PDB file of C-alpha atoms and ligand atoms in Angstrom:
ATOM      1  CA  MET A1259    -132.189   8.159 -35.328  1.00 48.00           C
ATOM      2  CA  ARG A1260    -132.155   5.777 -33.410  1.00 46.00           C
ATOM      3  CA  GLN A1261    -136.339   5.233 -32.909  1.00 57.00           C
ATOM      4  CA  ARG A1262    -135.945   3.762 -36.731  1.00 79.00           C
ATOM      5  CA  PHE A1263    -134.803   0.259 -34.343  1.00 89.00           C
ATOM      6  CA  CYS A1264    -136.169  -1.969 -31.815  1.00 91.00           C
ATOM      7  CA  CYS A1265    -132.983  -1.116 -29.773  1.00 91.00           C
ATOM      8  CA  LYS A1266    -129.348  -0.917 -30.088  1.00 94.00           C
ATOM      9  CA  THR A1267    -129.034  -4.888 -30.579  1.00 96.00           C
ATOM     10  CA  GLY A1268    -131.611  -3.883 -33.712  1.00 95.00           C
ATOM     11  CA  GLU A1269    -129.658  -1.584 -34.756  1.00 95.00           C
ATOM     12  CA  MET A1270    -126.640  -3.271 -34.954  1.00 96.00           C
ATOM     13  CA  ILE A1271    -128.264  -6.167 -37.073  1.00 96.00           C
ATOM     14  CA  ASN A1272    -129.036  -3.017 -39.648  1.00 95.00           C
ATOM     15  CA  LYS A1273    -125.766  -1.385 -39.418  1.00 96.00           C
ATOM     16  CA  TYR A1274    -123.410  -4.799 -39.250  1.00 96.00           C
ATOM     17  CA  GLU A1275    -125.565  -5.893 -42.334  1.00 96.00           C
ATOM     18  CA  PHE A1276    -126.660  -9.020 -40.546  1.00 96.00           C
ATOM     19  CA  ASP A1277    -129.992 -10.773 -41.832  1.00 95.00           C
ATOM     20  CA  LYS A1278    -132.682  -9.384 -38.864  1.00 94.00           C
ATOM     21  CA  GLU A1279    -134.220 -12.670 -39.508  1.00 94.00           C
ATOM     22  CA  GLU A1280    -131.659 -15.066 -39.065  1.00 95.00           C
ATOM     23  CA  MET A1281    -129.653 -13.427 -36.992  1.00 97.00           C
ATOM     24  CA  ASP A1282    -133.013 -13.541 -34.041  1.00 96.00           C
ATOM     25  CA  SER A1283    -133.483 -16.555 -34.886  1.00 95.00           C
ATOM     26  CA  THR A1284    -130.417 -17.853 -34.268  1.00 96.00           C
ATOM     27  CA  LEU A1285    -130.125 -16.063 -30.746  1.00 96.00           C
ATOM     28  CA  VAL A1286    -133.237 -16.929 -29.270  1.00 94.00           C
ATOM     29  CA  ALA A1287    -131.700 -20.668 -30.832  1.00 94.00           C
ATOM     30  CA  LYS A1288    -129.177 -20.330 -28.787  1.00 94.00           C
ATOM     31  CA  TRP A1289    -130.614 -18.748 -25.467  1.00 92.00           C
ATOM     32  CA  ARG A1290    -133.166 -21.884 -25.738  1.00 89.00           C
ATOM     33  CA  GLY A1291    -130.466 -24.382 -26.850  1.00 90.00           C
ATOM     34  CA  GLU A1292    -132.656 -26.018 -29.437  1.00 90.00           C
ATOM     35  CA  ASN A1293    -131.639 -26.532 -32.995  1.00 90.00           C
ATOM     36  CA  GLY A1294    -128.425 -28.374 -32.500  1.00 92.00           C
ATOM     37  CA  HIS A1295    -127.171 -25.177 -30.065  1.00 92.00           C
ATOM     38  CA  ASP A1296    -125.719 -25.546 -27.229  1.00 91.00           C
ATOM     39  CA  GLU A1297    -127.550 -23.495 -24.158  1.00 89.00           C
ATOM     40  CA  LEU A1298    -126.284 -20.280 -23.931  1.00 89.00           C
ATOM     41  CA  GLY A1299    -126.708 -17.435 -20.675  1.00 86.00           C
ATOM     42  CA  ILE A1300    -127.495 -14.379 -21.562  1.00 87.00           C
ATOM     43  CA  ASN A1301    -123.692 -13.125 -20.693  1.00 86.00           C
ATOM     44  CA  ASP A1302    -122.830 -15.877 -23.111  1.00 91.00           C
ATOM     45  CA  LEU A1303    -124.374 -14.369 -25.953  1.00 94.00           C
ATOM     46  CA  GLU A1304    -123.541 -11.049 -25.175  1.00 94.00           C
ATOM     47  CA  HIS A1305    -120.514 -12.162 -26.211  1.00 95.00           C
ATOM     48  CA  TRP A1306    -120.927 -14.192 -29.078  1.00 97.00           C
ATOM     49  CA  PHE A1307    -123.245 -11.035 -30.533  1.00 97.00           C
ATOM     50  CA  ASN A1308    -120.159  -8.571 -29.808  1.00 97.00           C
ATOM     51  CA  LYS A1309    -117.939 -11.615 -31.541  1.00 97.00           C
ATOM     52  CA  GLN A1310    -119.822 -11.608 -34.759  1.00 97.00           C
ATOM     53  CA  ILE A1311    -119.087  -7.887 -34.962  1.00 98.00           C
ATOM     54  CA  LEU A1312    -115.033  -8.539 -33.703  1.00 97.00           C
ATOM     55  CA  THR A1313    -115.051 -10.964 -36.787  1.00 97.00           C
ATOM     56  CA  LEU A1314    -116.954  -8.862 -39.433  1.00 97.00           C
ATOM     57  CA  TYR A1315    -114.432  -6.045 -38.905  1.00 97.00           C
ATOM     58  CA  TYR A1316    -111.811  -8.798 -39.233  1.00 97.00           C
ATOM     59  CA  GLN A1317    -112.506 -10.186 -42.452  1.00 96.00           C
ATOM     60  CA  ARG A1318    -113.417  -6.261 -44.076  1.00 96.00           C
ATOM     61  CA  ASN A1319    -109.617  -5.631 -42.912  1.00 96.00           C
ATOM     62  CA  GLY A1320    -107.956  -8.705 -43.919  1.00 95.00           C
ATOM     63  CA  ARG A1321    -107.347  -9.917 -41.421  1.00 96.00           C
ATOM     64  CA  PRO A1322    -106.766 -13.476 -40.009  1.00 94.00           C
ATOM     65  CA  ASP A1323    -110.304 -14.293 -38.277  1.00 94.00           C
ATOM     66  CA  PRO A1324    -109.784 -17.534 -36.828  1.00 94.00           C
ATOM     67  CA  GLU A1325    -112.403 -18.755 -33.221  1.00 95.00           C
ATOM     68  CA  TYR A1326    -109.062 -18.995 -30.872  1.00 95.00           C
ATOM     69  CA  LYS A1327    -107.698 -15.722 -32.526  1.00 96.00           C
ATOM     70  CA  ILE A1328    -111.890 -14.328 -32.343  1.00 97.00           C
ATOM     71  CA  ASP A1329    -112.292 -15.221 -28.477  1.00 96.00           C
ATOM     72  CA  ALA A1330    -109.300 -14.746 -27.348  1.00 96.00           C
ATOM     73  CA  GLU A1331    -108.638 -10.611 -28.810  1.00 97.00           C
ATOM     74  CA  TYR A1332    -112.244  -9.980 -27.769  1.00 97.00           C
ATOM     75  CA  GLU A1333    -111.377 -10.966 -24.252  1.00 95.00           C
ATOM     76  CA  VAL A1334    -109.019  -8.550 -24.121  1.00 96.00           C
ATOM     77  CA  LEU A1335    -110.941  -5.957 -26.245  1.00 96.00           C
ATOM     78  CA  ALA A1336    -114.143  -6.462 -23.495  1.00 92.00           C
ATOM     79  CA  ASP A1337    -113.024  -7.918 -20.016  1.00 88.00           C
ATOM     80  CA  ASP A1338    -112.279  -5.197 -17.575  1.00 82.00           C
ATOM     81  CA  ASP A1339    -110.289  -6.952 -15.471  1.00 82.00           C
ATOM     82  CA  ILE A1340    -107.347  -6.822 -18.565  1.00 87.00           C
ATOM     83  CA  PRO A1341    -104.616  -5.372 -17.901  1.00 88.00           C
ATOM     84  CA  ASP A1342    -104.387  -2.078 -19.886  1.00 89.00           C
ATOM     85  CA  HIS A1343    -101.549  -1.790 -21.533  1.00 92.00           C
ATOM     86  CA  LYS A1344    -102.288  -5.644 -22.752  1.00 94.00           C
ATOM     87  CA  ARG A1345    -105.073  -3.759 -24.336  1.00 94.00           C
ATOM     88  CA  ALA A1346    -103.774  -0.801 -25.249  1.00 95.00           C
ATOM     89  CA  GLU A1347    -101.233  -2.930 -26.799  1.00 96.00           C
ATOM     90  CA  LEU A1348    -104.153  -4.953 -29.419  1.00 97.00           C
ATOM     91  CA  VAL A1349    -105.677  -2.120 -30.285  1.00 97.00           C
ATOM     92  CA  SER A1350    -102.958  -0.229 -31.741  1.00 97.00           C
ATOM     93  CA  GLU A1351    -102.176  -3.403 -33.546  1.00 97.00           C
ATOM     94  CA  LEU A1352    -105.707  -2.913 -34.912  1.00 97.00           C
ATOM     95  CA  GLU A1353    -105.784   0.261 -35.272  1.00 97.00           C
ATOM     96  CA  ALA A1354    -102.801  -0.292 -37.765  1.00 97.00           C
ATOM     97  CA  GLU A1355    -104.591  -2.446 -40.107  1.00 95.00           C
ATOM     98  CA  GLY A1356    -107.595   0.254 -40.302  1.00 96.00           C
ATOM     99  CA  ILE A1357    -109.790  -0.681 -37.434  1.00 97.00           C
ATOM    100  CA  ASP A1358    -111.999   1.995 -36.116  1.00 96.00           C
ATOM    101  CA  VAL A1359    -111.358   0.034 -32.550  1.00 96.00           C
ATOM    102  CA  GLU A1360    -113.370   3.557 -30.577  1.00 95.00           C
ATOM    103  CA  THR A1361    -116.634   2.522 -33.143  1.00 96.00           C
ATOM    104  CA  MET A1362    -116.375  -1.241 -33.023  1.00 97.00           C
ATOM    105  CA  THR A1363    -116.368  -1.684 -29.563  1.00 95.00           C
ATOM    106  CA  ASP A1364    -118.569   0.577 -28.813  1.00 95.00           C
ATOM    107  CA  ASP A1365    -121.193  -0.832 -31.490  1.00 96.00           C
ATOM    108  CA  PHE A1366    -121.126  -3.680 -28.560  1.00 96.00           C
ATOM    109  CA  VAL A1367    -123.913  -4.704 -27.745  1.00 95.00           C
ATOM    110  CA  SER A1368    -124.513  -5.798 -23.312  1.00 90.00           C
ATOM    111  CA  TYR A1369    -126.155  -8.421 -21.617  1.00 86.00           C
ATOM    112  CA  SER A1370    -129.020  -6.446 -20.459  1.00 85.00           C
ATOM    113  CA  THR A1371    -129.883  -5.291 -24.026  1.00 90.00           C
ATOM    114  CA  ILE A1372    -130.110  -8.737 -25.214  1.00 92.00           C
ATOM    115  CA  TYR A1373    -132.559  -9.113 -22.337  1.00 88.00           C
ATOM    116  CA  ARG A1374    -134.479  -6.024 -23.640  1.00 86.00           C
ATOM    117  CA  HIS A1375    -134.263  -6.826 -27.325  1.00 92.00           C
ATOM    118  CA  PHE A1376    -135.476 -11.224 -26.114  1.00 90.00           C
ATOM    119  CA  SER A1377    -138.096  -9.433 -23.534  1.00 85.00           C
ATOM    120  CA  GLU A1378    -139.909  -6.622 -25.506  1.00 86.00           C
ATOM    121  CA  CYS A1379    -138.655  -6.315 -29.184  1.00 91.00           C
ATOM    122  CA  ILE A1380    -139.326 -10.488 -30.205  1.00 91.00           C
ATOM    123  CA  ASP A1381    -140.918 -10.954 -27.224  1.00 86.00           C
ATOM    124  CA  ALA A1382    -138.732 -14.852 -26.918  1.00 86.00           C
ATOM    125  CA  GLU A1383    -139.170 -16.782 -24.324  1.00 80.00           C
ATOM    126  CA  LYS A1384    -136.370 -19.063 -22.630  1.00 76.00           C
ATOM    127  CA  GLY A1385    -138.385 -21.878 -22.501  1.00 64.00           C
ATOM    128  CA  SER A1386    -140.336 -23.533 -25.338  1.00 51.00           C
ATOM    129  CA  ASP A1387    -144.304 -23.416 -25.540  1.00 49.00           C
ATOM    130  CA  ASP A1388    -145.601 -25.948 -23.611  1.00 47.00           C
ATOM    131  CA  ASP A1389    -142.890 -25.173 -21.215  1.00 49.00           C
ATOM    132  CA  ASP A1390    -144.919 -24.822 -17.786  1.00 49.00           C
ATOM    133  CA  ASN A1391    -141.495 -23.611 -16.713  1.00 51.00           C
ATOM    134  CA  THR A1392    -141.036 -19.998 -18.782  1.00 53.00           C
ATOM    135  CA  ASP A1393    -141.784 -18.249 -15.318  1.00 55.00           C
ATOM    136  CA  THR A1394    -139.575 -19.957 -12.857  1.00 60.00           C
ATOM    137  CA  ASP A1395    -136.709 -19.372 -15.876  1.00 64.00           C
ATOM    138  CA  TRP A1396    -137.225 -15.987 -16.511  1.00 65.00           C
ATOM    139  CA  GLU A1397    -136.905 -15.202 -12.699  1.00 69.00           C
ATOM    140  CA  ARG A1398    -133.804 -17.294 -12.224  1.00 70.00           C
ATOM    141  CA  ASP A1399    -132.224 -14.988 -15.509  1.00 72.00           C
ATOM    142  CA  GLY A1400    -133.499 -11.831 -14.172  1.00 73.00           C
ATOM    143  CA  ILE A1401    -131.701 -13.092 -10.634  1.00 75.00           C
ATOM    144  CA  ASP A1402    -128.024 -13.678 -13.101  1.00 75.00           C
ATOM    145  CA  LEU A1403    -128.826 -10.533 -14.632  1.00 75.00           C
ATOM    146  CA  ALA A1404    -129.229  -8.134 -11.860  1.00 76.00           C
ATOM    147  CA  LYS A1405    -126.289 -10.076  -9.771  1.00 76.00           C
ATOM    148  CA  GLU A1406    -123.819  -9.011 -12.769  1.00 74.00           C
ATOM    149  CA  ASN A1407    -125.335  -5.383 -13.295  1.00 76.00           C
ATOM    150  CA  PHE A1408    -124.877  -4.976  -9.456  1.00 79.00           C
ATOM    151  CA  ARG A1409    -121.258  -6.285  -9.340  1.00 78.00           C
ATOM    152  CA  ASP A1410    -120.589  -4.550 -12.644  1.00 79.00           C
ATOM    153  CA  ARG A1411    -121.259  -1.235 -10.620  1.00 79.00           C
ATOM    154  CA  VAL A1412    -119.873  -1.672  -7.834  1.00 83.00           C
ATOM    155  CA  THR A1413    -115.799  -2.904  -9.542  1.00 81.00           C
ATOM    156  CA  LYS A1414    -116.245  -0.319 -11.765  1.00 81.00           C
ATOM    157  CA  SER A1415    -117.656   2.134  -8.228  1.00 85.00           C
ATOM    158  CA  LEU A1416    -114.591   0.309  -5.748  1.00 85.00           C
ATOM    159  CA  ARG A1417    -111.485   0.210  -9.693  1.00 83.00           C
ATOM    160  CA  THR A1418    -111.708   3.554  -9.414  1.00 84.00           C
ATOM    161  CA  LEU A1419    -111.366   4.518  -6.328  1.00 87.00           C
ATOM    162  CA  SER A1420    -108.398   2.458  -6.764  1.00 85.00           C
ATOM    163  CA  ASN A1421    -106.944   4.498  -9.181  1.00 84.00           C
ATOM    164  CA  LYS A1422    -107.044   7.848  -7.053  1.00 86.00           C
ATOM    165  CA  ASP A1423    -105.105   5.556  -4.651  1.00 87.00           C
ATOM    166  CA  ARG A1424    -108.024   5.775  -1.841  1.00 87.00           C
ATOM    167  CA  LEU A1425    -108.558   1.972  -2.132  1.00 86.00           C
ATOM    168  CA  ALA A1426    -104.987   0.015  -1.425  1.00 86.00           C
ATOM    169  CA  GLY A1427    -104.999  -3.326  -2.317  1.00 84.00           C
ATOM    170  CA  TYR A1428    -107.668  -3.019  -4.783  1.00 81.00           C
ATOM    171  CA  GLU A1429    -105.694  -5.576  -7.457  1.00 79.00           C
ATOM    172  CA  ASN A1430    -105.008  -7.838  -5.010  1.00 80.00           C
ATOM    173  CA  ALA A1431    -108.478  -8.573  -4.013  1.00 80.00           C
ATOM    174  CA  GLU A1432    -111.201 -10.355  -5.122  1.00 78.00           C
ATOM    175  CA  LEU A1433    -114.417  -9.103  -5.180  1.00 78.00           C
ATOM    176  CA  GLU A1434    -117.247 -11.959  -3.058  1.00 76.00           C
ATOM    177  CA  PHE A1435    -121.058 -10.817  -2.482  1.00 74.00           C
ATOM    178  CA  SER A1436    -123.566 -12.277  -2.253  1.00 74.00           C
ATOM    179  CA  ALA A1437    -127.539 -12.042  -1.374  1.00 79.00           C
ATOM    180  CA  SER A1438    -129.250 -14.374   1.479  1.00 84.00           C
ATOM    181  CA  LEU A1439    -133.453 -13.532   2.211  1.00 87.00           C
ATOM    182  CA  ARG A1440    -133.681 -13.622   5.843  1.00 88.00           C
ATOM    183  CA  CYS A1441    -136.860 -15.258   7.839  1.00 88.00           C
ATOM    184  CA  ASP A1442    -138.180 -12.739   9.232  1.00 86.00           C
ATOM    185  CA  HIS A1443    -139.747 -14.757  12.577  1.00 87.00           C
ATOM    186  CA  CYS A1444    -136.276 -16.072  13.468  1.00 88.00           C
ATOM    187  CA  PRO A1445    -132.547 -15.660  12.647  1.00 90.00           C
ATOM    188  CA  THR A1446    -132.404 -18.246   9.499  1.00 89.00           C
ATOM    189  CA  ARG A1447    -130.920 -16.533   6.519  1.00 90.00           C
ATOM    190  CA  VAL A1448    -130.288 -18.178   3.284  1.00 88.00           C
ATOM    191  CA  PRO A1449    -127.974 -17.736   0.298  1.00 85.00           C
ATOM    192  CA  VAL A1450    -130.661 -16.010  -2.356  1.00 82.00           C
ATOM    193  CA  GLU A1451    -129.999 -19.170  -5.015  1.00 79.00           C
ATOM    194  CA  THR A1452    -130.335 -22.345  -1.985  1.00 83.00           C
ATOM    195  CA  ALA A1453    -133.640 -20.193  -1.621  1.00 85.00           C
ATOM    196  CA  VAL A1454    -134.710 -20.774  -5.332  1.00 81.00           C
ATOM    197  CA  GLU A1455    -132.708 -24.881  -4.986  1.00 80.00           C
ATOM    198  CA  GLN A1456    -135.051 -25.810  -2.460  1.00 82.00           C
ATOM    199  CA  GLY A1457    -137.434 -23.803  -3.283  1.00 84.00           C
ATOM    200  CA  TYR A1458    -138.120 -22.184   0.440  1.00 86.00           C
ATOM    201  CA  VAL A1459    -137.074 -19.268   2.952  1.00 88.00           C
ATOM    202  CA  CYS A1460    -137.625 -21.293   5.943  1.00 89.00           C
ATOM    203  CA  ALA A1461    -138.486 -24.371   7.058  1.00 87.00           C
ATOM    204  CA  THR A1462    -140.588 -23.445   9.789  1.00 86.00           C
ATOM    205  CA  HIS A1463    -141.996 -20.558   8.539  1.00 85.00           C
ATOM    206  CA  ASN A1464    -142.675 -21.468   5.127  1.00 79.00           C
ATOM    207  CA  ASP A1465    -146.380 -20.862   5.629  1.00 67.00           C
ATOM    208  CA  LEU A1466    -146.444 -25.016   3.960  1.00 51.00           C
ATOM    209  CA  ASP A1467    -149.138 -27.414   5.368  1.00 47.00           C
ATOM    210  CA  ILE A1468    -147.316 -29.791   3.883  1.00 39.00           C
ATOM    211  CA  ALA A1469    -144.478 -30.806   2.208  1.00 42.00           C
ATOM    212  CA  PRO A1470    -143.006 -29.883  -1.352  1.00 43.00           C
ATOM    213  CA  ASP A1471    -145.440 -32.135  -3.946  1.00 39.00           C
ATOM    214  CA  ALA A1472    -144.493 -32.945  -7.428  1.00 34.00           C
ATOM    215  CA  SER A1473    -144.760 -29.642  -9.168  1.00 36.00           C
ATOM    216  CA  SER A1474    -142.751 -27.753  -6.616  1.00 37.00           C
ATOM    217  CA  VAL A1475    -139.466 -30.521  -7.126  1.00 35.00           C
ATOM    218  CA  GLU A1476    -139.800 -30.059 -10.655  1.00 34.00           C
ATOM    219  CA  VAL A1477    -139.273 -26.426 -10.580  1.00 36.00           C
ATOM    220  CA  VAL A1478    -136.483 -27.082  -7.880  1.00 37.00           C
ATOM    221  CA  SER A1479    -134.874 -29.741 -10.683  1.00 33.00           C
ATOM    222  CA  SER A1480    -135.504 -26.929 -13.827  1.00 35.00           C
ATOM    223  CA  PHE A1481    -133.505 -24.307 -11.543  1.00 38.00           C
ATOM    224  CA  LEU A1482    -130.768 -26.878 -10.988  1.00 37.00           C
ATOM    225  CA  ALA A1483    -130.691 -27.823 -14.216  1.00 31.00           C
TER     226      ALA A1483
HETATM  227 ZN1  LIG B 551    -134.687  -4.832 -29.810  1.00 84.95          ZN
HETATM  228 ZN1  LIG B 552    -138.213 -18.759  10.181  1.00 84.95          ZN
END
């Protein structure tokens, strides 16, 4: 069945009868921060897309759908950190109004699906066509995605252990992690973000004969933007 569509994003655009062309161009415009849209990261695009689905269910079932309500209730449905009883409360309220919550939340897409939809289905790029930094923007998004993925997986495993009473105190703990780059030739170690910002791993062993020139400074500023 799914082969008819480019990916789950395309399948949901079709299922909920969004205008494919309009949805694709809106997603890309938001991602790039063009046409009067605020620039959104892939994570925010995931939430924005899923809120379109949520809004549709509310409208079809006559539930009021002001933006603040959509934002708040989407968070209850989609955020892992929301206590189960709070989510269950909202779910039964929605089900009482005729909303098939399970089908709806199964149809929510993930940020990796959105990312793949851009890169593989519609061949969209983050930068404008004359922007030399397109590749570096892709890579930066890739790093962010990998970290989010990692965080999700670790969080799920830890929560499972915690639920099985094999990890005491998890509810009162904050997951902290970072990725670092270590120089092969000395003990220098820098966080990935710092390396990307400064444009090198180790000041001594960076294999650069000269200080960063104007063009690499430009790359750096695009990472900071
Ligand atoms: Zn797709
Ligand atoms: Zn070094």
